[in-house]
mmCIF file of C-alpha atoms and ligand atoms in Angstrom:
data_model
loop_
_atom_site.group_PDB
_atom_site.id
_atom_site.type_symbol
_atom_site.label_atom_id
_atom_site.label_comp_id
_atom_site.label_asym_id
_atom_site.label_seq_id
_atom_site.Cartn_x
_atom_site.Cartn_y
_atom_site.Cartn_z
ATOM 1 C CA UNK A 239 0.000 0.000 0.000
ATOM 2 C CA UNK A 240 0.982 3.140 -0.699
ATOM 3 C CA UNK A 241 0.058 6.395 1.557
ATOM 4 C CA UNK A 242 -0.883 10.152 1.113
ATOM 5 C CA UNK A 243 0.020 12.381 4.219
ATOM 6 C CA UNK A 244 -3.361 13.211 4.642
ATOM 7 C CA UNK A 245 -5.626 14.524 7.916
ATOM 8 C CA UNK A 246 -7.154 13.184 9.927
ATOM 9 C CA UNK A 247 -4.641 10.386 9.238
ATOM 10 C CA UNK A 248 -2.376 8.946 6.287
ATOM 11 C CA UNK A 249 -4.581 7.978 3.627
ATOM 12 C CA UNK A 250 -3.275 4.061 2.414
ATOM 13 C CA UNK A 251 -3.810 3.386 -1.595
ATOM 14 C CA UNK A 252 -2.864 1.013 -3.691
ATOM 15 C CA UNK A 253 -1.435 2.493 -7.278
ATOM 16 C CA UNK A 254 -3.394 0.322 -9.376
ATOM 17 C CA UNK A 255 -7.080 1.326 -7.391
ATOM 18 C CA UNK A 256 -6.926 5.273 -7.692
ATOM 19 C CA UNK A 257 -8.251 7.776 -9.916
ATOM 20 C CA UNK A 258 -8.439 11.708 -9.682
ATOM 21 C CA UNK A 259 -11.666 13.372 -10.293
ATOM 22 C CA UNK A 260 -11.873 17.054 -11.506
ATOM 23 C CA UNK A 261 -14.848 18.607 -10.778
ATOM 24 C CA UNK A 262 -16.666 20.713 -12.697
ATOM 25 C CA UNK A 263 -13.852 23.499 -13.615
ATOM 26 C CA UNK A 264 -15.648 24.840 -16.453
ATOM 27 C CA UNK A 265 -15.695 28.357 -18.179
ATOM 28 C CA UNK A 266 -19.691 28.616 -16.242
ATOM 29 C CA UNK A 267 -18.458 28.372 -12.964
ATOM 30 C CA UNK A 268 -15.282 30.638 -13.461
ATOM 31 C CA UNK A 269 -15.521 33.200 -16.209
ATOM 32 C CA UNK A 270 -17.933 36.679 -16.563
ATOM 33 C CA UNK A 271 -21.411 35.901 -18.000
ATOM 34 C CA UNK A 272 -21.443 31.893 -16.724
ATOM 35 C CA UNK A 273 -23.609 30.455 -14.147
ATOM 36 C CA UNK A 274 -21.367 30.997 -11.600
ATOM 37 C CA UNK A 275 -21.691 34.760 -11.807
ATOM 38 C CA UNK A 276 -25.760 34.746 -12.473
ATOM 39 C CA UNK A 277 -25.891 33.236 -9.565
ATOM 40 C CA UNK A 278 -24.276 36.875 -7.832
ATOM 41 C CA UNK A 279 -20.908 34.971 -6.725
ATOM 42 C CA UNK A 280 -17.507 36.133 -6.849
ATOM 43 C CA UNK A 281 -16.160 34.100 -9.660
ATOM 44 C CA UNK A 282 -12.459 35.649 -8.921
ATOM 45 C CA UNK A 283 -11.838 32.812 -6.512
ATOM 46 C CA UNK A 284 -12.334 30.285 -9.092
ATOM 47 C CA UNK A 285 -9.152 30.515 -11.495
ATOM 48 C CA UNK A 286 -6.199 30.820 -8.540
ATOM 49 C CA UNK A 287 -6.283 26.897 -8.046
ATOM 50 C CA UNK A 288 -6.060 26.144 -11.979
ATOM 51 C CA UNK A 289 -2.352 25.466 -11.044
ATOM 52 C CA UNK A 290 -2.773 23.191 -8.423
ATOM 53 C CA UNK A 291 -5.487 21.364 -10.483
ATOM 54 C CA UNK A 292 -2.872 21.122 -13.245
ATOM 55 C CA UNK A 293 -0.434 19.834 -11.342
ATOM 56 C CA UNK A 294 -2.348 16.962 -10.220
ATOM 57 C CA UNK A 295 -3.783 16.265 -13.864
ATOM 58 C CA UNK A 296 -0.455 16.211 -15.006
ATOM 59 C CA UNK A 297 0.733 13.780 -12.121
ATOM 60 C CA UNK A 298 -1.760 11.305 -12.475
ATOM 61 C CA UNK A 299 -1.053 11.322 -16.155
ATOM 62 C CA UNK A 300 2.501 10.673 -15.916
ATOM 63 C CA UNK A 301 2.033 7.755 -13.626
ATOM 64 C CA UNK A 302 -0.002 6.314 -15.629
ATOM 65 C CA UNK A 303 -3.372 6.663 -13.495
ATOM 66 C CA UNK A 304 -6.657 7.735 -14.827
ATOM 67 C CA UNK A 305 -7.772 11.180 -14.494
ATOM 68 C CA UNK A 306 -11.740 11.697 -14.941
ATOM 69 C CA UNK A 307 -13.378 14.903 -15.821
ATOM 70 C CA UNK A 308 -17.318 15.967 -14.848
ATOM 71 C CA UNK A 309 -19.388 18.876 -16.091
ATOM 72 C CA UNK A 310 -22.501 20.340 -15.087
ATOM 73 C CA UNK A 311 -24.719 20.718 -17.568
ATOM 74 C CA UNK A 312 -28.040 19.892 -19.018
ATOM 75 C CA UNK A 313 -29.686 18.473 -22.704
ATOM 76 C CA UNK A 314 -30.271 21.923 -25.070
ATOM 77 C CA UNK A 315 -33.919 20.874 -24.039
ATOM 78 C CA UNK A 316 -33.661 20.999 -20.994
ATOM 79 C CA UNK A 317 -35.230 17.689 -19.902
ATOM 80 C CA UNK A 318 -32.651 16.865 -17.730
ATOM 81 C CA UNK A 319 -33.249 19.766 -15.623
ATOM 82 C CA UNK A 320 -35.771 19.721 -13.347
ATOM 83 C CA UNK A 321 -37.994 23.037 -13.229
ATOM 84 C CA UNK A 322 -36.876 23.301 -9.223
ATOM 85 C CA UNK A 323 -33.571 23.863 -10.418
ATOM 86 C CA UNK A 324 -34.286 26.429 -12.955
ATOM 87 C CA UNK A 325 -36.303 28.312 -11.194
ATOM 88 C CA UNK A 326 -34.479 28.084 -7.851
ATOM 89 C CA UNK A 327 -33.845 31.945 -6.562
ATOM 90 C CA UNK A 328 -33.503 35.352 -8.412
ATOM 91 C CA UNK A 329 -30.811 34.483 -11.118
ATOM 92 C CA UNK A 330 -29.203 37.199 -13.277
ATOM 93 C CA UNK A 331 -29.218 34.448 -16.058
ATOM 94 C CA UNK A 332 -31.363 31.040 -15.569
ATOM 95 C CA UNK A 333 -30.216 28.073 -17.051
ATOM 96 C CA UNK A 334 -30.742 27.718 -20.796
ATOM 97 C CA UNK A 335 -30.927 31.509 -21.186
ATOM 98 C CA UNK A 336 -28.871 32.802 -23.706
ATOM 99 C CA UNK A 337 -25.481 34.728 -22.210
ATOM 100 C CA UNK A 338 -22.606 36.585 -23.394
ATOM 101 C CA UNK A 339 -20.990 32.432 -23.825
ATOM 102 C CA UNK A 340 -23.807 30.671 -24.934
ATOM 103 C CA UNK A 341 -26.823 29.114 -23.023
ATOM 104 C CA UNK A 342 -25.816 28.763 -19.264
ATOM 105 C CA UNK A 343 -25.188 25.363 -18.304
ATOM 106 C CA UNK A 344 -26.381 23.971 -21.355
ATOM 107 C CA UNK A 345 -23.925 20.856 -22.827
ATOM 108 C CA UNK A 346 -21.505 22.146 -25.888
ATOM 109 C CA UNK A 347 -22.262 25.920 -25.044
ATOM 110 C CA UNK A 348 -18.827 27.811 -24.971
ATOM 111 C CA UNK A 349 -19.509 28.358 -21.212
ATOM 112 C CA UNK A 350 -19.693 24.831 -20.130
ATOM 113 C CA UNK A 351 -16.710 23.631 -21.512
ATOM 114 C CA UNK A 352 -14.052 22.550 -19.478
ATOM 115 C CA UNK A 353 -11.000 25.943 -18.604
ATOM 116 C CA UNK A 354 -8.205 25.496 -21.099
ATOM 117 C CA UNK A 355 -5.528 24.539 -18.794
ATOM 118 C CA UNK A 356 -7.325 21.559 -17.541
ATOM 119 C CA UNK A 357 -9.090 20.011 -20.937
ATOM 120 C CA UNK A 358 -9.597 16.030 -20.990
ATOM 121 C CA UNK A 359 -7.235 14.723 -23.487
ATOM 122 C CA UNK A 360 -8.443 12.463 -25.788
ATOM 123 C CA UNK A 361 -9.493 8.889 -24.282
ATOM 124 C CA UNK A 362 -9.829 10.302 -20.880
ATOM 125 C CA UNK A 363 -13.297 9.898 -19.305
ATOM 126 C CA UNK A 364 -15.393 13.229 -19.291
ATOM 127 C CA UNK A 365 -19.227 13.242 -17.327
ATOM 128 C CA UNK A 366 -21.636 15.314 -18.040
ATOM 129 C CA UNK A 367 -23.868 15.490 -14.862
ATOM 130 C CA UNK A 368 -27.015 17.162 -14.542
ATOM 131 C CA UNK A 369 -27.094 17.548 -10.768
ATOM 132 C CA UNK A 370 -24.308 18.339 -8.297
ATOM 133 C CA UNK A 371 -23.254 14.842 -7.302
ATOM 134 C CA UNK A 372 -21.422 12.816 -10.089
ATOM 135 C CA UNK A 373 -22.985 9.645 -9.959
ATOM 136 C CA UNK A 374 -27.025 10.950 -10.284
ATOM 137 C CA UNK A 375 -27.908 10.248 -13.265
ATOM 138 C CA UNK A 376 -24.682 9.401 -14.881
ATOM 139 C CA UNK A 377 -22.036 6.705 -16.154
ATOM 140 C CA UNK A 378 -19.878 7.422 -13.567
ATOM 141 C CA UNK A 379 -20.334 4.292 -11.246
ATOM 142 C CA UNK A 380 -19.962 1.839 -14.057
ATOM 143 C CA UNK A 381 -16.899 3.732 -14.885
ATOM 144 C CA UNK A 382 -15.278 2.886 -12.081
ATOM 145 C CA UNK A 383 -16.170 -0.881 -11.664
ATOM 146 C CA UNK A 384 -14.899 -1.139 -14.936
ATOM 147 C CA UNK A 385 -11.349 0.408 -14.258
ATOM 148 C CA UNK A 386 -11.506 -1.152 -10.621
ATOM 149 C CA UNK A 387 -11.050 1.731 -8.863
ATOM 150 C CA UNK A 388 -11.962 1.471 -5.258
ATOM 151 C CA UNK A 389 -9.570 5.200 -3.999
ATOM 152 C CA UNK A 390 -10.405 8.338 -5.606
ATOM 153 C CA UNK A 391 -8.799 11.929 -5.476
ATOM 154 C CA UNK A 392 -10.635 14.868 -5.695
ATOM 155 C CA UNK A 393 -10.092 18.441 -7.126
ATOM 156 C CA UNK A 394 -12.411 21.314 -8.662
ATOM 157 C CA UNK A 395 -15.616 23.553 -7.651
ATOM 158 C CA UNK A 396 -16.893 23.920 -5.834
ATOM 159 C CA UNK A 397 -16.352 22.764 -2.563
ATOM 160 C CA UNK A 398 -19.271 22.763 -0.640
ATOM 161 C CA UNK A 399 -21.496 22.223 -3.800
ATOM 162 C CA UNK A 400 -20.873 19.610 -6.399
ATOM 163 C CA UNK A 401 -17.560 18.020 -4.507
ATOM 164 C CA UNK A 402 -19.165 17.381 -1.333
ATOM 165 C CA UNK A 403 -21.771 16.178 -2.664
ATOM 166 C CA UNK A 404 -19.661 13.843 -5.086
ATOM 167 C CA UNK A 405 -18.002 12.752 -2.101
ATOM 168 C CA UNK A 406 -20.699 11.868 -0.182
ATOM 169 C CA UNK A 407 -22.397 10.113 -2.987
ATOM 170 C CA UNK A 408 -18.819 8.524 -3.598
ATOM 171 C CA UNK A 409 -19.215 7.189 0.374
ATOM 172 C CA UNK A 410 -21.744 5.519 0.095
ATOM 173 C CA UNK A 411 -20.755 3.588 -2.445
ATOM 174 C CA UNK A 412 -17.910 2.282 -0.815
ATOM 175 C CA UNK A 413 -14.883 4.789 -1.996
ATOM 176 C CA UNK A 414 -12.151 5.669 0.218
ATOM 177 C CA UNK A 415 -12.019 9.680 -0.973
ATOM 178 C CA UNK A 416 -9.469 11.999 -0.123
ATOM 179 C CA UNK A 417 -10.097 15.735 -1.052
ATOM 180 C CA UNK A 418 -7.072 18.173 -2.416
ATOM 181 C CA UNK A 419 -7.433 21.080 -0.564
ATOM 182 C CA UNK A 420 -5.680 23.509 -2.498
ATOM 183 C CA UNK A 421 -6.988 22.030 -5.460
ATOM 184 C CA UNK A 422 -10.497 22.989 -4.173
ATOM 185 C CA UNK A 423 -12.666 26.411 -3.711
ATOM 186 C CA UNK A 424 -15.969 27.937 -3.269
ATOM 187 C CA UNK A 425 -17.244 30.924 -3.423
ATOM 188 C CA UNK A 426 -17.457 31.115 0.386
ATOM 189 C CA UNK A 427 -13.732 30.714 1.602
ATOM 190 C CA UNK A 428 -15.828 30.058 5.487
ATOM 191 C CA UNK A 429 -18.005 27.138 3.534
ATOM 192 C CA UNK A 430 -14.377 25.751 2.082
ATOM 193 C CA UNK A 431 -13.776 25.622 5.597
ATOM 194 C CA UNK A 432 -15.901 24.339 6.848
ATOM 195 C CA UNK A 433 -16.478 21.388 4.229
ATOM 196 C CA UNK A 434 -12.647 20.555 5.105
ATOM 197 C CA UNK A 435 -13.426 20.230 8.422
ATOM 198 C CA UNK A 436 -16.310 18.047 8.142
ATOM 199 C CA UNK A 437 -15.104 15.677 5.630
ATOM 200 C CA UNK A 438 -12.159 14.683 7.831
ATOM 201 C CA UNK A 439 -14.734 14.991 11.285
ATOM 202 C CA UNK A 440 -15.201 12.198 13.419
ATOM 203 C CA UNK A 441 -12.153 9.769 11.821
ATOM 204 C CA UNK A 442 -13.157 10.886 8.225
ATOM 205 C CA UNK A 443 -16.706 10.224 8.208
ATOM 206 C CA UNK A 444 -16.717 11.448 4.713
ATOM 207 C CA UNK A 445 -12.957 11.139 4.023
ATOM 208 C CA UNK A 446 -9.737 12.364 4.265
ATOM 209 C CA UNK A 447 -8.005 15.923 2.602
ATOM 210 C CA UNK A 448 -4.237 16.816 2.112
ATOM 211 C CA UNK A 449 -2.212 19.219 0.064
ATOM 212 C CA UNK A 450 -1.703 18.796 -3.498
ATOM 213 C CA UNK A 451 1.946 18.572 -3.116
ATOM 214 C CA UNK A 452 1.448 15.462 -0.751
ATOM 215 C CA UNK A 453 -0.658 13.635 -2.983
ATOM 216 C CA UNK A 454 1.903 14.347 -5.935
ATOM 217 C CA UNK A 455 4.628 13.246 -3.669
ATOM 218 C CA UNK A 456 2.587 9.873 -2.878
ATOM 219 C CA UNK A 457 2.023 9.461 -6.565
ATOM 220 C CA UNK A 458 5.234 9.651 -7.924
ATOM 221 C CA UNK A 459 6.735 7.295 -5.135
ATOM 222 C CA UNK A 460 4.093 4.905 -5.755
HETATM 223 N N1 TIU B 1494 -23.239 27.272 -7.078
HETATM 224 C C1 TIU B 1494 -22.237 26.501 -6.701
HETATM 225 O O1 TIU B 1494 -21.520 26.789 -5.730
HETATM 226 N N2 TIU B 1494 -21.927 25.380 -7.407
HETATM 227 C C2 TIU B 1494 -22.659 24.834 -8.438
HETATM 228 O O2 TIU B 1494 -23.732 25.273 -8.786
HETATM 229 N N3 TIU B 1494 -22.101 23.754 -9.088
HETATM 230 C C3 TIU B 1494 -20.878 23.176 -8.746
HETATM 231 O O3 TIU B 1494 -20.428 23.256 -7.607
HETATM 232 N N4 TIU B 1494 -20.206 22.573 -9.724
#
């Protein structure tokens, strides 16, 4: 077994079972014009951890280990969206309205894709998830079984929203999970906090979180 200096404790691997998951670091959540900023957040907080994100896509790739990709986004019809959603608060922009990069959250709009930096290359696994957890409604579970991968890594945005709730999902399922905190925001630095703290609660009820540069290390010694 391998290990990640992690909190509350070392997290214990083995190479062959462990994938990184990037959540959700698309254009919507982190540019003018996207959902993100509809929603009346301050996107600024988004693009500072594209590094850090990098850095682990680029670690994973060059051991060899599979790096997955989600988006949020919905069917140009909108079917997969249920009217709760869209109509949830006082939105600047609701989702499937037209915005300065295409219809918010809508799948192959210029807003949802994934930033730059961090695009899937080809033959890596990419989501597309209609709700904030990753395995509602998506291929994401099979995924896994089929690339028997029991430990997974996360990264991406944000914290409190679509990770946790990937996490949680990823739980229950039966996934050891270990968060990258500096490979994380929100919108709410108190609610990254705070979801930091609670993962790793009570012997990481939820799971574990540790530095980039620590899972890197573990990685590349692995
Ligand atoms: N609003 C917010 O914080 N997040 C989302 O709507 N989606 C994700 O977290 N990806």
């Amino acid at each position: 077994m391998a290990e990640i200096a992690a909190r509350p404790f070392p997290f214990a691997f083995r190479p062959e079972t462990v994938a990184l998951v990037v959540i959700d670091m698309q254009r919507d959540f982190a540019e003018p014009g996207g959902f993100g900023e509809s929603l009346g957040n301050d996107i600024s907080r988004i693009t500072p951890i594209v590094p850090a994100v990098k850095a682990l896509i680029d670690g994973f790739r060059a051991a060899g280990l599979p790096v997955i990709h989600t988006m949020e986004c919905h069917r140009p019809d909108l079917s997969d969206c249920p009217p709760a959603k869209r109509e949830r608060g006082n939105p600047a922009l609701r989702i499937g309205d037209e915005g300065p990069m295409g219809r918010i959250l809508v799948a192959g709009e210029p807003g949802t894709a994934i930033l730059p930096d961090l695009a899937p290359l080809p033959g890596e696994i990419v989501i597309e998830k209609p709700g904030k957890g990753a395995f509602y409604a998506t291929p994401l579970g099979e995924k896994l079984q089929q690339l028997g991968i029991r430990h997974l890594v996360f990264a991406g945005v944000t914290t409190e929203v679509c990770v946790q709730t990937t996490m949680r999902e990823a739980n229950d399922r039966g996934y050891e999970c270990l968060l990258a905190e500096d490979a994380t925001e929100s919108y709410f630095p108190e609610f990254k906090e705070a979801t930091l703290a609670m993962i790793r609660a009570q012997g990481a009820i939820v799971g574990w979180t540790a530095t980039a540069e620590a899972v890197l290390e573990a990685i590349a010694d692995a």
